[in-house]
Amino acid sequence: MSHATRTAARADADVVVVGGGPVGLWLAAELRLHEVSVVVLEKATARDARSRAVGMQAGTLDTFATRGVAERFIERGAPVPTGHFGAAGTRLDFRRVGAVHPFSLALNQFVTEQLLEERATSMGAEVRRGQELVSLTQDDEGVELLVRADGRHVTLHAGWVVGCDGTRSTVRGAAGIDFPGSDTTLTGWLADVALEDPPEEPLMARGPAGVVLSAPLENELYRLAGVSTATMRRGTGAPLTLEEAGEQIRAVVGHDLGMHSPRWLSRYGNATRQAATYRSGRVLLAGDAAHMFFPAGGQGMNVGIQDAANLGWKLAATVRGRAPAALLDSYDTERRPAGAAVMENTRAQAALFCADTPEEVALRDAFSEALAQPETNLLWARRVAGFGDPRYDTSPGADGTPAHPLAGTRLAGLALRSGTTAGTAPHTLLHDGKMLLLDLDGRHTSRTAAADFDDVAHRAATVDREVAAAPWHDVTSVLIRPDARIAWASTDHDPRRRAEGAAAVLRDMLGQPALA
């Protein structure tokens, strides 16, 4: 460091995002949707050809659907309508979770990042590769970052910084945010290889020797992963050879599927940690910088994308002076419980994956039997797919009545009938990233509630009761946040009371003047 030349170059960026993975790139695109200037710093000079994540959950696809880009990913991946919980024998059925795209997607993370970077840069985000954050300092006015680039140190300035730089986050450390939790006690293995005898469908095999899973990647490459009861106490730093991976597979499946030409061999652990806070002044955390856990069920990228979706519109509103600081404070209060919930279910899955004793195997079998019950299956399918986050706290109605049961939940199960078009997902009305006030009686009875608020759109439609889930059948108006969360819902048929209720919620969130 002492031999480097330090230069100062002022960056006119409202926000600097550190980390150019899926979470950082989606956040950059969300901020640009609201005309916030963004610079993304990524220390790697090129995109990693290895695929750390190979599964995209229905919850992520629904988030992409709110911006009209889900099909770009679906075209490149392989839909999988079911999933697993801790390798239990009964599969989770994603077709009932209420998603626009009710399946997970097998897709190489390399492709995911390519598509996300294309979106972010096409919207005006600047992605700077080969630039590594060294340190940062902040005050009430902004954040100063010291960045290493091309053997020099460059000083950048931004109004806000978001760390999307992984479990070893430099941003988190520089901001002095603790990362408490538990260390690795169990490990699994993964092998990205070519197969001479690939399974016809995604494989999930279990036996006394452990568990083996498979998923197709691109160009005849497959991800094989699992847990071996014989080697699950080895540390994540212990090298994995092709021969050992073959032994693991043969011990469970009976043959090694003709594996050859390894692209990546590695081990992963069950270390579980969560940042003590997701915000420290003008520095925020999202994705793996905020939480880490056993990679069970392909939930890591999904929960990170939901972090970015939640933070994006709130940070944009704060930067543009269109919301009070309390709105940004809600990022931590909403997303920390969501991260903690995923941490807990992955702890449970790790226990089932690593079932070794007769008692542990019996527990996994009992859970598999429980998943055969439709409601239990739906509960866990929703959680793994990204629709089972803890309900966000919502305020009572203007008259003190309790909030509607849909308020604070994720948008799911609503189908609209507009004109001659039936079964339309409301996600198509969120492409511009605005708050959406939707009248579901087909009349524009709440239009005045949105008139005095910036970035609030108003539409009218009717519920398609043949397709929509039952909780929606009696709803007359709903306020949907840009991150597809229900801010408010009403069954009132009085237009005046509905308008007042919607306006009260908008004022509470956005802090803008009351209606005249």
Short mmCIF file of N, CA and C in Angstrom, two decimals, residues 123-207:
data_model
loop_
_atom_site.label_atom_id
_atom_site.label_comp_id
_atom_site.label_asym_id
_atom_site.label_seq_id
_atom_site.Cartn_x
_atom_site.Cartn_y
_atom_site.Cartn_z
N MET A 123 -29.44 0.68 -18.16
CA MET A 123 -30.22 1.72 -17.48
C MET A 123 -29.34 2.86 -16.97
N GLY A 124 -28.02 2.74 -17.17
CA GLY A 124 -27.14 3.85 -16.82
C GLY A 124 -26.25 3.62 -15.63
N ALA A 125 -26.27 2.44 -15.03
CA ALA A 125 -25.35 2.16 -13.93
C ALA A 125 -23.95 1.96 -14.49
N GLU A 126 -22.94 2.40 -13.75
CA GLU A 126 -21.56 2.24 -14.17
C GLU A 126 -20.93 1.11 -13.36
N VAL A 127 -20.48 0.06 -14.04
CA VAL A 127 -19.84 -1.08 -13.38
C VAL A 127 -18.34 -0.97 -13.61
N ARG A 128 -17.58 -0.84 -12.53
CA ARG A 128 -16.13 -0.70 -12.60
C ARG A 128 -15.48 -1.98 -12.07
N ARG A 129 -14.92 -2.77 -12.97
CA ARG A 129 -14.26 -4.02 -12.57
C ARG A 129 -12.79 -3.77 -12.24
N GLY A 130 -12.25 -4.67 -11.44
CA GLY A 130 -10.86 -4.54 -11.03
C GLY A 130 -10.64 -3.42 -10.04
N GLN A 131 -11.69 -3.05 -9.31
CA GLN A 131 -11.59 -1.98 -8.32
C GLN A 131 -12.02 -2.52 -6.96
N GLU A 132 -11.12 -2.47 -6.00
CA GLU A 132 -11.32 -3.09 -4.69
C GLU A 132 -11.39 -2.04 -3.59
N LEU A 133 -12.42 -2.11 -2.79
CA LEU A 133 -12.54 -1.20 -1.65
C LEU A 133 -11.47 -1.54 -0.61
N VAL A 134 -10.76 -0.50 -0.15
CA VAL A 134 -9.76 -0.66 0.89
C VAL A 134 -10.31 -0.22 2.24
N SER A 135 -10.96 0.94 2.27
CA SER A 135 -11.51 1.46 3.52
C SER A 135 -12.57 2.50 3.18
N LEU A 136 -13.33 2.90 4.19
CA LEU A 136 -14.30 3.97 4.00
C LEU A 136 -14.48 4.72 5.31
N THR A 137 -14.86 5.97 5.18
CA THR A 137 -15.23 6.79 6.33
C THR A 137 -16.50 7.55 5.96
N GLN A 138 -17.33 7.85 6.94
CA GLN A 138 -18.58 8.53 6.66
C GLN A 138 -18.83 9.64 7.68
N ASP A 139 -19.64 10.61 7.24
CA ASP A 139 -20.14 11.64 8.13
C ASP A 139 -21.58 11.92 7.75
N ASP A 140 -22.14 13.01 8.27
CA ASP A 140 -23.55 13.31 8.01
C ASP A 140 -23.83 13.67 6.56
N GLU A 141 -22.77 14.01 5.82
CA GLU A 141 -22.96 14.47 4.45
C GLU A 141 -22.76 13.38 3.40
N GLY A 142 -21.99 12.35 3.74
CA GLY A 142 -21.72 11.33 2.74
C GLY A 142 -20.65 10.36 3.19
N VAL A 143 -20.12 9.61 2.22
CA VAL A 143 -19.14 8.56 2.49
C VAL A 143 -17.94 8.75 1.56
N GLU A 144 -16.74 8.64 2.12
CA GLU A 144 -15.52 8.67 1.33
C GLU A 144 -14.95 7.27 1.28
N LEU A 145 -14.61 6.79 0.08
CA LEU A 145 -14.11 5.44 -0.10
C LEU A 145 -12.71 5.50 -0.67
N LEU A 146 -11.83 4.69 -0.12
CA LEU A 146 -10.49 4.51 -0.68
C LEU A 146 -10.50 3.20 -1.46
N VAL A 147 -10.22 3.32 -2.75
CA VAL A 147 -10.35 2.18 -3.66
C VAL A 147 -9.02 1.91 -4.34
N ARG A 148 -8.63 0.63 -4.41
CA ARG A 148 -7.43 0.22 -5.11
C ARG A 148 -7.80 -0.18 -6.54
N ALA A 149 -7.17 0.49 -7.52
CA ALA A 149 -7.46 0.21 -8.93
C ALA A 149 -6.20 0.41 -9.76
N ASP A 150 -5.81 -0.62 -10.50
CA ASP A 150 -4.64 -0.53 -11.39
C ASP A 150 -3.38 -0.10 -10.63
N GLY A 151 -3.20 -0.63 -9.42
CA GLY A 151 -2.01 -0.32 -8.65
C GLY A 151 -1.99 1.05 -8.02
N ARG A 152 -3.10 1.76 -8.09
CA ARG A 152 -3.19 3.09 -7.48
C ARG A 152 -4.32 3.10 -6.46
N HIS A 153 -4.32 4.11 -5.62
CA HIS A 153 -5.43 4.34 -4.70
C HIS A 153 -6.22 5.54 -5.18
N VAL A 154 -7.51 5.36 -5.31
CA VAL A 154 -8.40 6.40 -5.79
C VAL A 154 -9.42 6.69 -4.70
N THR A 155 -9.67 7.95 -4.43
CA THR A 155 -10.67 8.34 -3.44
C THR A 155 -11.98 8.70 -4.15
N LEU A 156 -13.04 8.04 -3.75
CA LEU A 156 -14.36 8.30 -4.30
C LEU A 156 -15.27 8.86 -3.22
N HIS A 157 -16.28 9.60 -3.63
CA HIS A 157 -17.26 10.13 -2.69
C HIS A 157 -18.66 9.76 -3.16
N ALA A 158 -19.50 9.43 -2.22
CA ALA A 158 -20.88 9.08 -2.53
C ALA A 158 -21.77 9.51 -1.38
N GLY A 159 -23.05 9.66 -1.67
CA GLY A 159 -24.00 9.96 -0.61
C GLY A 159 -24.24 8.76 0.29
N TRP A 160 -24.24 7.57 -0.34
CA TRP A 160 -24.54 6.32 0.38
C TRP A 160 -23.68 5.21 -0.19
N VAL A 161 -23.41 4.20 0.63
CA VAL A 161 -22.67 3.01 0.19
C VAL A 161 -23.46 1.78 0.62
N VAL A 162 -23.59 0.82 -0.29
CA VAL A 162 -24.25 -0.45 0.04
C VAL A 162 -23.25 -1.58 -0.20
N GLY A 163 -23.01 -2.37 0.84
CA GLY A 163 -22.12 -3.51 0.74
C GLY A 163 -22.86 -4.74 0.27
N CYS A 164 -22.57 -5.18 -0.94
CA CYS A 164 -23.09 -6.43 -1.49
C CYS A 164 -21.90 -7.32 -1.82
N ASP A 165 -20.90 -7.27 -0.94
CA ASP A 165 -19.60 -7.87 -1.22
C ASP A 165 -19.33 -9.15 -0.46
N GLY A 166 -20.38 -9.92 -0.20
CA GLY A 166 -20.20 -11.29 0.26
C GLY A 166 -19.97 -11.45 1.76
N THR A 167 -19.79 -12.70 2.14
CA THR A 167 -19.72 -13.04 3.57
C THR A 167 -18.48 -12.45 4.25
N ARG A 168 -17.44 -12.17 3.48
CA ARG A 168 -16.23 -11.55 4.05
C ARG A 168 -16.23 -10.04 3.79
N SER A 169 -17.37 -9.45 3.78
CA SER A 169 -17.60 -8.06 3.38
C SER A 169 -16.61 -7.06 3.97
N THR A 170 -15.91 -6.37 3.08
CA THR A 170 -15.04 -5.27 3.49
C THR A 170 -15.88 -4.10 4.00
N VAL A 171 -17.02 -3.87 3.35
CA VAL A 171 -17.89 -2.78 3.76
C VAL A 171 -18.36 -2.98 5.20
N ARG A 172 -18.79 -4.20 5.50
CA ARG A 172 -19.28 -4.50 6.85
C ARG A 172 -18.19 -4.26 7.89
N GLY A 173 -16.99 -4.72 7.60
CA GLY A 173 -15.89 -4.52 8.53
C GLY A 173 -15.53 -3.06 8.69
N ALA A 174 -15.49 -2.32 7.58
CA ALA A 174 -15.11 -0.91 7.63
C ALA A 174 -16.15 -0.09 8.38
N ALA A 175 -17.41 -0.51 8.31
CA ALA A 175 -18.48 0.20 9.01
C ALA A 175 -18.59 -0.20 10.47
N GLY A 176 -17.79 -1.19 10.90
CA GLY A 176 -17.80 -1.61 12.29
C GLY A 176 -19.04 -2.39 12.69
N ILE A 177 -19.65 -3.09 11.73
CA ILE A 177 -20.86 -3.86 12.01
C ILE A 177 -20.46 -5.29 12.37
N ASP A 178 -20.90 -5.77 13.52
CA ASP A 178 -20.61 -7.13 13.95
C ASP A 178 -21.32 -8.15 13.08
N PHE A 179 -20.79 -9.39 13.09
CA PHE A 179 -21.35 -10.47 12.27
C PHE A 179 -21.42 -11.73 13.14
N PRO A 180 -22.27 -11.71 14.17
CA PRO A 180 -22.30 -12.84 15.11
C PRO A 180 -22.98 -14.06 14.52
N GLY A 181 -22.65 -15.21 15.10
CA GLY A 181 -23.28 -16.45 14.66
C GLY A 181 -22.42 -17.64 15.03
N SER A 182 -22.54 -18.70 14.25
CA SER A 182 -21.84 -19.96 14.55
C SER A 182 -20.93 -20.34 13.40
N ASP A 183 -19.82 -21.02 13.74
CA ASP A 183 -18.85 -21.45 12.74
C ASP A 183 -19.27 -22.78 12.12
N THR A 184 -18.52 -23.17 11.09
CA THR A 184 -18.80 -24.43 10.39
C THR A 184 -18.52 -25.63 11.29
N THR A 185 -19.49 -26.53 11.35
CA THR A 185 -19.32 -27.79 12.06
C THR A 185 -19.53 -28.99 11.13
N LEU A 186 -20.20 -28.76 9.99
CA LEU A 186 -20.49 -29.81 9.02
C LEU A 186 -20.21 -29.27 7.63
N THR A 187 -19.74 -30.13 6.74
CA THR A 187 -19.48 -29.69 5.37
C THR A 187 -20.10 -30.63 4.35
N GLY A 188 -20.46 -30.05 3.22
CA GLY A 188 -20.87 -30.81 2.06
C GLY A 188 -19.86 -30.61 0.95
N TRP A 189 -20.10 -31.21 -0.20
CA TRP A 189 -19.18 -31.12 -1.33
C TRP A 189 -19.97 -30.77 -2.59
N LEU A 190 -19.28 -30.21 -3.56
CA LEU A 190 -19.90 -29.95 -4.85
C LEU A 190 -18.89 -30.19 -5.95
N ALA A 191 -19.41 -30.62 -7.12
CA ALA A 191 -18.56 -30.89 -8.28
C ALA A 191 -19.31 -30.47 -9.53
N ASP A 192 -18.76 -29.52 -10.28
CA ASP A 192 -19.30 -29.15 -11.58
C ASP A 192 -18.51 -29.93 -12.63
N VAL A 193 -19.19 -30.90 -13.25
CA VAL A 193 -18.51 -31.86 -14.12
C VAL A 193 -19.37 -32.18 -15.33
N ALA A 194 -18.72 -32.79 -16.33
CA ALA A 194 -19.46 -33.39 -17.45
C ALA A 194 -19.83 -34.82 -17.06
N LEU A 195 -20.96 -35.32 -17.60
CA LEU A 195 -21.43 -36.66 -17.27
C LEU A 195 -21.66 -37.47 -18.55
N GLU A 196 -21.15 -38.69 -18.57
CA GLU A 196 -21.43 -39.58 -19.69
C GLU A 196 -22.81 -40.21 -19.56
N ASP A 197 -23.29 -40.34 -18.34
CA ASP A 197 -24.59 -40.99 -18.08
C ASP A 197 -25.43 -40.08 -17.18
N PRO A 198 -25.86 -38.93 -17.67
CA PRO A 198 -26.58 -37.98 -16.82
C PRO A 198 -27.98 -38.49 -16.48
N PRO A 199 -28.52 -38.10 -15.32
CA PRO A 199 -29.89 -38.48 -14.97
C PRO A 199 -30.89 -37.77 -15.88
N GLU A 200 -32.01 -38.43 -16.15
CA GLU A 200 -33.02 -37.83 -17.03
C GLU A 200 -33.70 -36.64 -16.36
N GLU A 201 -33.80 -36.67 -15.04
CA GLU A 201 -34.39 -35.58 -14.27
C GLU A 201 -33.43 -35.21 -13.15
N PRO A 202 -33.60 -34.00 -12.56
CA PRO A 202 -32.74 -33.65 -11.43
C PRO A 202 -32.74 -34.76 -10.38
N LEU A 203 -31.57 -35.15 -9.96
CA LEU A 203 -31.40 -36.30 -9.08
C LEU A 203 -31.44 -35.89 -7.63
N MET A 204 -32.12 -36.69 -6.80
CA MET A 204 -32.00 -36.58 -5.35
C MET A 204 -31.98 -38.00 -4.80
N ALA A 205 -30.80 -38.44 -4.39
CA ALA A 205 -30.63 -39.80 -3.89
C ALA A 205 -30.16 -39.75 -2.44
N ARG A 206 -30.70 -40.65 -1.62
CA ARG A 206 -30.35 -40.71 -0.21
C ARG A 206 -30.01 -42.13 0.18
N GLY A 207 -29.16 -42.26 1.18
CA GLY A 207 -28.82 -43.57 1.69
C GLY A 207 -27.99 -43.44 2.95
#
